[in-house]
mmCIF file of C-alpha atoms in Angstrom:
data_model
loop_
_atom_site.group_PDB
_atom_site.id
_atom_site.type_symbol
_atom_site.label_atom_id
_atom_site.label_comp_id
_atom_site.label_asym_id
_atom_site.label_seq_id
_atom_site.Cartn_x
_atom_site.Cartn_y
_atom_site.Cartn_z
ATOM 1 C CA UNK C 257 -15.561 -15.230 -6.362
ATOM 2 C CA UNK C 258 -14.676 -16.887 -9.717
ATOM 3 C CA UNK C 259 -16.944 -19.624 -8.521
ATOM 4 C CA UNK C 260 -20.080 -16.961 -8.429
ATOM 5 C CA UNK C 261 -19.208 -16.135 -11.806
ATOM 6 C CA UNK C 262 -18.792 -19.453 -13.245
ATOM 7 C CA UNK C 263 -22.078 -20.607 -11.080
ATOM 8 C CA UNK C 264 -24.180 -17.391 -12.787
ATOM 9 C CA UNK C 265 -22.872 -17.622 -16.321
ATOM 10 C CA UNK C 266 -23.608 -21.583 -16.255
ATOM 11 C CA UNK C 267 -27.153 -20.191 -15.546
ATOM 12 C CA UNK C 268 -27.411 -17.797 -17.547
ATOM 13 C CA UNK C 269 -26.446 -20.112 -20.217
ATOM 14 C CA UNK C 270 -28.718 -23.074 -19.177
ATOM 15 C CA UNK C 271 -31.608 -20.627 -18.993
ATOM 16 C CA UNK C 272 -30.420 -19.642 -22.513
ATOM 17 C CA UNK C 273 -30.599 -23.033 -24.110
ATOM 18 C CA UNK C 274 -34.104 -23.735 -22.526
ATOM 19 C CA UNK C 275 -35.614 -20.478 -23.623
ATOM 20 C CA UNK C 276 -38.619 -22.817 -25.213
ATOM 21 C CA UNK C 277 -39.607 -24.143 -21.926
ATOM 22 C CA UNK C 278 -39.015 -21.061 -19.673
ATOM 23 C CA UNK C 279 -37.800 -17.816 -21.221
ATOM 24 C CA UNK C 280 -37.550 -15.736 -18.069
ATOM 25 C CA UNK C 281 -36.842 -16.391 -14.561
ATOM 26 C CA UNK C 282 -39.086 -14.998 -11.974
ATOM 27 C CA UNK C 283 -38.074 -12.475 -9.774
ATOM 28 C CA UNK C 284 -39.812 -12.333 -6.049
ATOM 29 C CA UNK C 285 -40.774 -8.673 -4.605
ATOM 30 C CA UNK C 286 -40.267 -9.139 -0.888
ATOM 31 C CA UNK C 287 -38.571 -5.562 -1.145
ATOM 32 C CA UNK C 288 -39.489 -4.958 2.605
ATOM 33 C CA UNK C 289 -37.783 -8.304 3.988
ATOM 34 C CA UNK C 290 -34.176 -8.604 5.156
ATOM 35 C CA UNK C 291 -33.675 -12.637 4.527
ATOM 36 C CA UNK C 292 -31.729 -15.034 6.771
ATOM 37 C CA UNK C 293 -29.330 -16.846 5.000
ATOM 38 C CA UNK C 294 -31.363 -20.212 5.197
ATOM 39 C CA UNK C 295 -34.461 -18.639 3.514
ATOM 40 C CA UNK C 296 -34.273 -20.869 -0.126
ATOM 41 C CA UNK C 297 -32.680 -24.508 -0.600
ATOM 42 C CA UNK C 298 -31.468 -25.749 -3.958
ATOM 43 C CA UNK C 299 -32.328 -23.164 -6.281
ATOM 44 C CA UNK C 300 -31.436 -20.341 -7.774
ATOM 45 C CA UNK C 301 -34.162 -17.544 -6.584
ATOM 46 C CA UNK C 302 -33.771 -13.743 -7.777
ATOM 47 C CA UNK C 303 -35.720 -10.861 -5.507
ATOM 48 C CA UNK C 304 -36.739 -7.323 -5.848
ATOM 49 C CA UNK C 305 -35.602 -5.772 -3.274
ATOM 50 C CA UNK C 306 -34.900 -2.050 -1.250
ATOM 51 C CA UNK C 307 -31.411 -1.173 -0.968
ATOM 52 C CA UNK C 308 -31.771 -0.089 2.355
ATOM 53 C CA UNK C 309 -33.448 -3.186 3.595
ATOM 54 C CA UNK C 310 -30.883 -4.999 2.906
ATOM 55 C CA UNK C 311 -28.166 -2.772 4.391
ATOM 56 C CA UNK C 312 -26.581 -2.550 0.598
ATOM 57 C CA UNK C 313 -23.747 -0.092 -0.352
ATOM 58 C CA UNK C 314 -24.210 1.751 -3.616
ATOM 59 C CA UNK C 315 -27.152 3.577 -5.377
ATOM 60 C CA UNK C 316 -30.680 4.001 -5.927
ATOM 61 C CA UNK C 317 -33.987 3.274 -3.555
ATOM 62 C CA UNK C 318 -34.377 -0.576 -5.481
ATOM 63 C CA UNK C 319 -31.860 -2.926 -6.267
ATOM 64 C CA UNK C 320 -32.721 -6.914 -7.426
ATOM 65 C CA UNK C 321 -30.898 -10.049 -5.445
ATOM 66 C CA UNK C 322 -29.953 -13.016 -7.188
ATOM 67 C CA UNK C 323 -29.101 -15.884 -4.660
ATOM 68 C CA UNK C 324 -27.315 -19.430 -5.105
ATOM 69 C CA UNK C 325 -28.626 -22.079 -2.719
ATOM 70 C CA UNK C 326 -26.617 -25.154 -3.520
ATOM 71 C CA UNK C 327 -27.968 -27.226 -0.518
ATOM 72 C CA UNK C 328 -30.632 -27.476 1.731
ATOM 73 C CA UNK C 329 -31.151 -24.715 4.099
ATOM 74 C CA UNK C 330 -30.915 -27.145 7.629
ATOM 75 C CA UNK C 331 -27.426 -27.844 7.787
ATOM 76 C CA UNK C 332 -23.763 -26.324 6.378
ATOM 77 C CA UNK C 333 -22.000 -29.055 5.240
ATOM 78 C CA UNK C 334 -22.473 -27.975 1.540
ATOM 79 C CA UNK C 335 -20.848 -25.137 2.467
ATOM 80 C CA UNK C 336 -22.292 -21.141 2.061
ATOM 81 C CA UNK C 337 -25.133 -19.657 0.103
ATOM 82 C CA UNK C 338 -23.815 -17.111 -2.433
ATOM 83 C CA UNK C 339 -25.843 -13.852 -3.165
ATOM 84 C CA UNK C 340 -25.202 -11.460 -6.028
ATOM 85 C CA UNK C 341 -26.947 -7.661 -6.080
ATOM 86 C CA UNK C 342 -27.491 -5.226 -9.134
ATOM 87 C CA UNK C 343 -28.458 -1.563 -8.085
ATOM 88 C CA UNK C 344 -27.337 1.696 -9.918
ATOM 89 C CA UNK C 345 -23.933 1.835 -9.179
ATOM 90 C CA UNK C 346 -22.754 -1.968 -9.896
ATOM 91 C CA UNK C 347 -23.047 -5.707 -8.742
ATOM 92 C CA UNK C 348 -22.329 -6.407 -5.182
ATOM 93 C CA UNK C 349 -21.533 -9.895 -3.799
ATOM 94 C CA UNK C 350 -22.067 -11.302 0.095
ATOM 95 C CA UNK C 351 -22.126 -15.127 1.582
ATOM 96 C CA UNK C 352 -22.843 -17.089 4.416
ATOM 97 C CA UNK C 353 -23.601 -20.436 5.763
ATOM 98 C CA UNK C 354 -27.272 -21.329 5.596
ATOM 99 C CA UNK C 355 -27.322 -21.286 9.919
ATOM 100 C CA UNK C 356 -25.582 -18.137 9.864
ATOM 101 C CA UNK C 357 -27.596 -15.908 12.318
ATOM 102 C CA UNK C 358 -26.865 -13.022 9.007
ATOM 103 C CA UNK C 359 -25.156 -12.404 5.932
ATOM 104 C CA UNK C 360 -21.471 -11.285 5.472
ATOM 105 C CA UNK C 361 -21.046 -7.859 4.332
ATOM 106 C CA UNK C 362 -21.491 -6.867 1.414
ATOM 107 C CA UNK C 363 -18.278 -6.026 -1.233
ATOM 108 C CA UNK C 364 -18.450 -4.476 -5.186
ATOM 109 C CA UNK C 365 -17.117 -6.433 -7.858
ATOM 110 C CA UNK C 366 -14.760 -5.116 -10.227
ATOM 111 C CA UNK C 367 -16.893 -2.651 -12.986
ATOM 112 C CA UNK C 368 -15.993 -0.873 -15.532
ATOM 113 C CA UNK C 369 -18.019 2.559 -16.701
ATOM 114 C CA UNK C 370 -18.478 3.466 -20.909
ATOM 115 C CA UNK C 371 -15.456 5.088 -20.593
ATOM 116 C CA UNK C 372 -13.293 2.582 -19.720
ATOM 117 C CA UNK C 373 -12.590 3.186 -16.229
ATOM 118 C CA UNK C 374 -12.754 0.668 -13.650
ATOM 119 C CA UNK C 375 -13.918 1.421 -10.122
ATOM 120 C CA UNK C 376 -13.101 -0.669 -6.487
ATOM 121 C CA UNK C 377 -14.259 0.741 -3.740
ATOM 122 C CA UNK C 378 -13.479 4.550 -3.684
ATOM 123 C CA UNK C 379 -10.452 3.349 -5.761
ATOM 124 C CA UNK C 380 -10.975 3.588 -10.196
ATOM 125 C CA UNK C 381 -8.319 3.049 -12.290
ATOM 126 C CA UNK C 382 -8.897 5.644 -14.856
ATOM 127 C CA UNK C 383 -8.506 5.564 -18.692
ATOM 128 C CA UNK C 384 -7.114 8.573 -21.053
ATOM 129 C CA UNK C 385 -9.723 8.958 -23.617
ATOM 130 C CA UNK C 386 -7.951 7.924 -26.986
ATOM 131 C CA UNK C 387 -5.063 6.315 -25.406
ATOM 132 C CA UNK C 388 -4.477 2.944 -23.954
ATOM 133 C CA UNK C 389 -3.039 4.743 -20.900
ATOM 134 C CA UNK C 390 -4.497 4.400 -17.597
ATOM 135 C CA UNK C 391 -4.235 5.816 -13.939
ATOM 136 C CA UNK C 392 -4.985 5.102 -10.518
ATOM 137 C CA UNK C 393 -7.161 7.658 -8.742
ATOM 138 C CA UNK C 394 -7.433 7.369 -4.757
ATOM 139 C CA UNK C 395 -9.539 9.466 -2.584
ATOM 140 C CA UNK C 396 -12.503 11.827 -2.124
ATOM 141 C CA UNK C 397 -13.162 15.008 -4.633
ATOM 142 C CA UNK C 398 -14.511 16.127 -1.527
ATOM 143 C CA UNK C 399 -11.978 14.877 1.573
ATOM 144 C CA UNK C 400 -11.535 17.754 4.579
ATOM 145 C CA UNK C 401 -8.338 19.705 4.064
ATOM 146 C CA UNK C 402 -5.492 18.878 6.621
ATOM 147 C CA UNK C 403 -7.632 15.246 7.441
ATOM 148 C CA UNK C 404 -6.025 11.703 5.632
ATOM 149 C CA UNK C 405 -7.637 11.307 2.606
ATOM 150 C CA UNK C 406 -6.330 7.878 0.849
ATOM 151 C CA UNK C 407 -3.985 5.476 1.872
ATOM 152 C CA UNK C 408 -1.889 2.554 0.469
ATOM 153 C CA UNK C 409 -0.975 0.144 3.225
ATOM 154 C CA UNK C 410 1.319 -2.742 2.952
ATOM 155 C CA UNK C 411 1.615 -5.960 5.380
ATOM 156 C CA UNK C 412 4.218 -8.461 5.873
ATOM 157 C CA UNK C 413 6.452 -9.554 9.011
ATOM 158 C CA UNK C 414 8.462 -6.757 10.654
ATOM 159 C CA UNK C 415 6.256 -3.581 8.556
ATOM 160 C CA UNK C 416 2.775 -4.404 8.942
ATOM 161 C CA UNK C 417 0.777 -1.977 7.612
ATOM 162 C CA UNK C 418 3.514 0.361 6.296
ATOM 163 C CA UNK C 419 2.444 2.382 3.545
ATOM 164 C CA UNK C 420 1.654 5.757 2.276
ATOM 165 C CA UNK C 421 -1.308 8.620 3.706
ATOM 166 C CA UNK C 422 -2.160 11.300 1.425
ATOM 167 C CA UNK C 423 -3.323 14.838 3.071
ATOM 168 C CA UNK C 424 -5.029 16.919 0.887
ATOM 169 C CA UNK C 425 -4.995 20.820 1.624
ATOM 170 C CA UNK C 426 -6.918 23.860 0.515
ATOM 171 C CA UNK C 427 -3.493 25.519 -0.245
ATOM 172 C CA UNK C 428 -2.076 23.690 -2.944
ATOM 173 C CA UNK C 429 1.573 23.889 -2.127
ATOM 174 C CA UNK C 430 0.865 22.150 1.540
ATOM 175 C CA UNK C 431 -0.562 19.066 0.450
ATOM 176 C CA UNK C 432 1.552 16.033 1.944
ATOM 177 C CA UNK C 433 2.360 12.537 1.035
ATOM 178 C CA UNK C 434 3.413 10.715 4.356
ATOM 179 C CA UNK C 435 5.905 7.093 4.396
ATOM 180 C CA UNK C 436 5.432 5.104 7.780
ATOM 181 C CA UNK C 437 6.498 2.222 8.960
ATOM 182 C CA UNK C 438 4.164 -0.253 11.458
ATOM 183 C CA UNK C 439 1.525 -0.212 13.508
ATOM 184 C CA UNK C 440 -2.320 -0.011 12.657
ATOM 185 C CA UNK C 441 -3.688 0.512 9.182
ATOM 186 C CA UNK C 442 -4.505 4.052 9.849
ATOM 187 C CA UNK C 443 -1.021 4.941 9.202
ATOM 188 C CA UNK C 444 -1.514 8.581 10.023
ATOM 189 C CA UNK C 445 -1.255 7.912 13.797
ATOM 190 C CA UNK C 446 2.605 6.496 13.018
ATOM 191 C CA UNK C 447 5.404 8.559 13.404
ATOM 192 C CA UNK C 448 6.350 9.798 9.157
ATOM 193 C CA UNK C 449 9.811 9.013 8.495
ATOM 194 C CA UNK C 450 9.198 10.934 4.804
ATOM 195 C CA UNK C 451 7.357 13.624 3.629
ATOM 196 C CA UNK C 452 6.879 14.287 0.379
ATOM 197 C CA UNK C 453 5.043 18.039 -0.054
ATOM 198 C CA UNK C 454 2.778 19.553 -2.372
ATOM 199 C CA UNK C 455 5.448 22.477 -3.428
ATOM 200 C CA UNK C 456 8.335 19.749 -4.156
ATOM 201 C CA UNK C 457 9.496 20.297 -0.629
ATOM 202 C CA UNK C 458 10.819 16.693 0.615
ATOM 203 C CA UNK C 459 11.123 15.738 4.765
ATOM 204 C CA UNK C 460 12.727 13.016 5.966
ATOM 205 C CA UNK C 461 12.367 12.394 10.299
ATOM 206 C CA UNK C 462 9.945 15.379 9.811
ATOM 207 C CA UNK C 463 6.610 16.624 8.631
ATOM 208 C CA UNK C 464 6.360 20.301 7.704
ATOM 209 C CA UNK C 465 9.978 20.344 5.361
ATOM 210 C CA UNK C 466 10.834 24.044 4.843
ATOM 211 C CA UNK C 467 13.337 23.302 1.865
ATOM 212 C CA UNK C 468 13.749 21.130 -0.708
ATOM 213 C CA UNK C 469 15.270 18.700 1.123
ATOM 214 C CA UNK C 470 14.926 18.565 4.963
ATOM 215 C CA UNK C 471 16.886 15.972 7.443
ATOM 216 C CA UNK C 472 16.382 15.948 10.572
ATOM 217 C CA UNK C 473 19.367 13.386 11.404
ATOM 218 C CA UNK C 474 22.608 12.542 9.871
ATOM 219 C CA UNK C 475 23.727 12.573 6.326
ATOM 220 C CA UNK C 476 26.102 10.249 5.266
ATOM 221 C CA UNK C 477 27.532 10.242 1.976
ATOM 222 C CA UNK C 478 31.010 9.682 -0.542
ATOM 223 C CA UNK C 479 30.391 13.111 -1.826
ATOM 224 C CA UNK C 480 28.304 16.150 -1.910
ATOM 225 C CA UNK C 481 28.479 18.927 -4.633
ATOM 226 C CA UNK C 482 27.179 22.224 -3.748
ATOM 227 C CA UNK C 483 27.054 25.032 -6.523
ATOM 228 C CA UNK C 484 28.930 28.356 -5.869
ATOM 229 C CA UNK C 485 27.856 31.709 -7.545
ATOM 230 C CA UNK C 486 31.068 32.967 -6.309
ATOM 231 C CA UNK C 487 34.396 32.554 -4.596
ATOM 232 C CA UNK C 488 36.975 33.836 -2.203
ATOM 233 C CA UNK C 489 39.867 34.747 -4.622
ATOM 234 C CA UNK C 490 39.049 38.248 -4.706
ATOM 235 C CA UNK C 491 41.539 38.581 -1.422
ATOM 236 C CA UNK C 492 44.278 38.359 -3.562
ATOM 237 C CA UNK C 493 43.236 40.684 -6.035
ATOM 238 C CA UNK C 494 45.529 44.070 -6.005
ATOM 239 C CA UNK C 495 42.534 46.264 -4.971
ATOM 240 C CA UNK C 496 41.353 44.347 -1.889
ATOM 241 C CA UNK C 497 41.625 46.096 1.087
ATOM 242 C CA UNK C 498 43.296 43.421 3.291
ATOM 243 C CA UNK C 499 42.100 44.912 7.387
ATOM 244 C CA UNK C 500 45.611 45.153 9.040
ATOM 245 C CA UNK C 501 45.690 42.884 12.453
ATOM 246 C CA UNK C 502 45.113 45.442 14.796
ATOM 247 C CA UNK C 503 41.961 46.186 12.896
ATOM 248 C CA UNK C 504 41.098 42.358 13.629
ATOM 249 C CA UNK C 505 41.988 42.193 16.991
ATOM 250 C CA UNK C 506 39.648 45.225 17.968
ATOM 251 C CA UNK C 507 36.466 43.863 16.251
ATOM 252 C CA UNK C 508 37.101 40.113 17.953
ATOM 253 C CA UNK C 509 37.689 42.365 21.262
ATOM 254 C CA UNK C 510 34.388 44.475 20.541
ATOM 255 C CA UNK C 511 32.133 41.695 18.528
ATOM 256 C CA UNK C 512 33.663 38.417 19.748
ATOM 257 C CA UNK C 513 34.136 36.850 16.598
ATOM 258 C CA UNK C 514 35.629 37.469 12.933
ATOM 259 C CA UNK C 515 34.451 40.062 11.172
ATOM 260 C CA UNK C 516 32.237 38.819 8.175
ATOM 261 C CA UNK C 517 31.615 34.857 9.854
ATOM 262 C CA UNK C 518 28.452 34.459 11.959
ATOM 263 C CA UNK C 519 28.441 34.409 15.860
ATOM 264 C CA UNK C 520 27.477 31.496 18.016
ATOM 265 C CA UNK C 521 23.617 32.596 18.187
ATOM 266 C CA UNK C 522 22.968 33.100 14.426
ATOM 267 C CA UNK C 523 24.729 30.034 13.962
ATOM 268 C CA UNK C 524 22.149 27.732 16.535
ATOM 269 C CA UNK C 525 19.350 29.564 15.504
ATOM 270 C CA UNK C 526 19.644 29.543 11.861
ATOM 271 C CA UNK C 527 22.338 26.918 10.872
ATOM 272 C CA UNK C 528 25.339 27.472 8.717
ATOM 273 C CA UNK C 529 24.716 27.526 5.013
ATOM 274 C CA UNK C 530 27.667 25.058 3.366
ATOM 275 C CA UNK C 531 28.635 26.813 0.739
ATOM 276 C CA UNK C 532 28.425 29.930 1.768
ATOM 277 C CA UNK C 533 30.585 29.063 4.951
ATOM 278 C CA UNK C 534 33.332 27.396 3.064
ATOM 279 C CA UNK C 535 33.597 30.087 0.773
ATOM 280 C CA UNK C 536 33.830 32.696 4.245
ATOM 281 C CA UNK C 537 36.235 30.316 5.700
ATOM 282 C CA UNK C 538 38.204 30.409 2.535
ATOM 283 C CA UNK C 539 38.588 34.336 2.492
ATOM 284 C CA UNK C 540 39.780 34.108 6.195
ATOM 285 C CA UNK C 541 42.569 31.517 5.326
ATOM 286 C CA UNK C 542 43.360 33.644 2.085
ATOM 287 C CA UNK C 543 43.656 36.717 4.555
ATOM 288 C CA UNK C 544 45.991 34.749 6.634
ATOM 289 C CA UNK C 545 47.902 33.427 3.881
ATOM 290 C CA UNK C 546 48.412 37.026 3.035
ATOM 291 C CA UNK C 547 49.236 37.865 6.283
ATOM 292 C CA UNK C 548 51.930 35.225 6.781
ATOM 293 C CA UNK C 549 53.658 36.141 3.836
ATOM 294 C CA UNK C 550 54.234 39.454 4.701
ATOM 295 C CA UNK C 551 55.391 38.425 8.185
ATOM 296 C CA UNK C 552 57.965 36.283 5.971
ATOM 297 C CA UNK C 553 59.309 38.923 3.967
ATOM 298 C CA UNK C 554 59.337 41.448 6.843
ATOM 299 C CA UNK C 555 61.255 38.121 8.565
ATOM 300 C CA UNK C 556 63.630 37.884 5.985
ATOM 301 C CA UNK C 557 64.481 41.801 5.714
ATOM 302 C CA UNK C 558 65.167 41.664 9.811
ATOM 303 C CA UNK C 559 67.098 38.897 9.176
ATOM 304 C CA UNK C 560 69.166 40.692 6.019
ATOM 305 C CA UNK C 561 69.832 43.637 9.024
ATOM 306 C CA UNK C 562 71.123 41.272 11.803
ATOM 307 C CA UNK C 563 73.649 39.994 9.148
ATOM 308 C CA UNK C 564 74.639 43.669 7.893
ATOM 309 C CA UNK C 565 74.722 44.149 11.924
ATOM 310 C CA UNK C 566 77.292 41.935 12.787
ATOM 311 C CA UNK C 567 79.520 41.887 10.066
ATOM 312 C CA UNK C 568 80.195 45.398 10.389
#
């Protein structure tokens, strides 16, 4: 590619120099005619041509060719033709050998708008007006809700074609930004091992995160710090009603489990919430704490009778 460019601005140059012998170049209308790739030999030829004609991306019903021919058009040994395109929305570059059976397809080259901004493909790296601060937009304005919409795909042994998918939505808090790993370029069809949502919500080993922070799989981890709005010491304040044992042993007998500590079904249905469990667990091991201690004084005052007993 920096070939073409050196190749057109040495001839735009050289044209330059010898504007007294020829001050313009002429330009051929075969607008109607799809050319092989042998058509000229050792020139530089520019044609008027219709985009569509010429199967060209971009915009606008006319678009002008400009195409390098550095060797005669019977053999390939001085290797491709080169072939440049203006039409409304940019310059547009192709090549192939001179006994090609047809051109390569056709791909922009790097432009940049008034603004500032500079567009590749559906990808443009915008600028902030004012600033020298710049972004890179991905996508369509106009991309189906629910249906990949951009995609940033990386190769290399062992990941090819890992990358991120984008999924636009209509509601704006279900939105998703998918990370896989492998397979084809469409990404999409790879199993997501993160989500990242719309409404903050993060996945990781699944899709549609509910929370903040959704695992499907194991956590491991030197610490974790969960914040408590409260705690379990009220048990031994003096105006807790402590339930006596019996009280307990009826409601395990009638409920199956403690009172105030979820059963088995609430528990596989809905999960335990950390905190909230410790802080449960806590009050039941405060209860018994309280409970053992009064065993041990009524322990000690049976013991205190025994000896009165038998000394008498």
């Amino acid at each position: 590619m920096k070939m073409i460019i050196l190749i057109f601005g040495v001839f735009i140059y050289t044209s330059i120099s010898n504007a007294q012998a020829a001050a313009t170049i002429t330009i051929n209308d075969t607008r109607s005619v799809n050319d092989a790739p042998n058509f000229s030999s050792y020139s530089i030829r520019a044609d008027f041509k219709e985009r569509s004609i010429i199967g060209l991306p971009g915009s606008g019903f006319y678009s002008t060719s400009l195409t390098f021919s550095p060797w005669g058009s019977t053999e390939n040994s001085g290797d491709k033709n080169h072939q440049l395109n203006f039409n409304n929305d940019g310059i547009f570059y192709r090549n192939a050998y001179p006994l090609d059976s047809q051109w390569g397809g056709w791909g922009q080259l790097l432009m940049t708008d008034a603004n500032g901004n500079t567009r590749i493909g559906s990808m443009i790296v915008k600028k902030n007006p004012g600033t020298n601060d710049s972004h890179i937009y991905f996508g369509d304005l106009v991309a189906v809700s629910g249906q990949p919409s951009s995609k940033i795909c990386f190769g290399g042994y062992g990941i090819q074609n890992a990358g991120f998918v984008w999924i636009p939505n209509s509601s704006l808090d279900k939105g998703k930004l998918l990370l896989s790993f492998g397979g084809s370029d469409g990404v999409i069809g790879n199993e997501a091992k993160v989500t990242f949502q719309s409404n903050g919500h993060v996945g990781i080993g699944t899709t549609n995160p509910k929370n903040e922070l959704d695992v499907k799989g194991t956590i491991h981890s030197q610490e974790v710090k969960v914040d408590m709005k409260d705690w379990s010491d009220f048990v031994f304040k003096k105006e807790y009603n402590l339930p006596t044992l019996e009280e307990v042993e009826k409601h395990i007998a009638e409920k199956g489990h403690l009172e105030n500590i979820p059963n088995e079904e609430e528990v596989l249905r809905n999960g335990i919430n950390l905190g909230e469990m410790n802080a449960k667990l806590l009050q039941k091991i405060e209860e018994l704490t309280l409970y053992m201690i009064e065993m041990k004084k009524e322990n000690v005052e049976m013991k205190n009778r025994l000896i009165k007993l038998e000394s008498k």
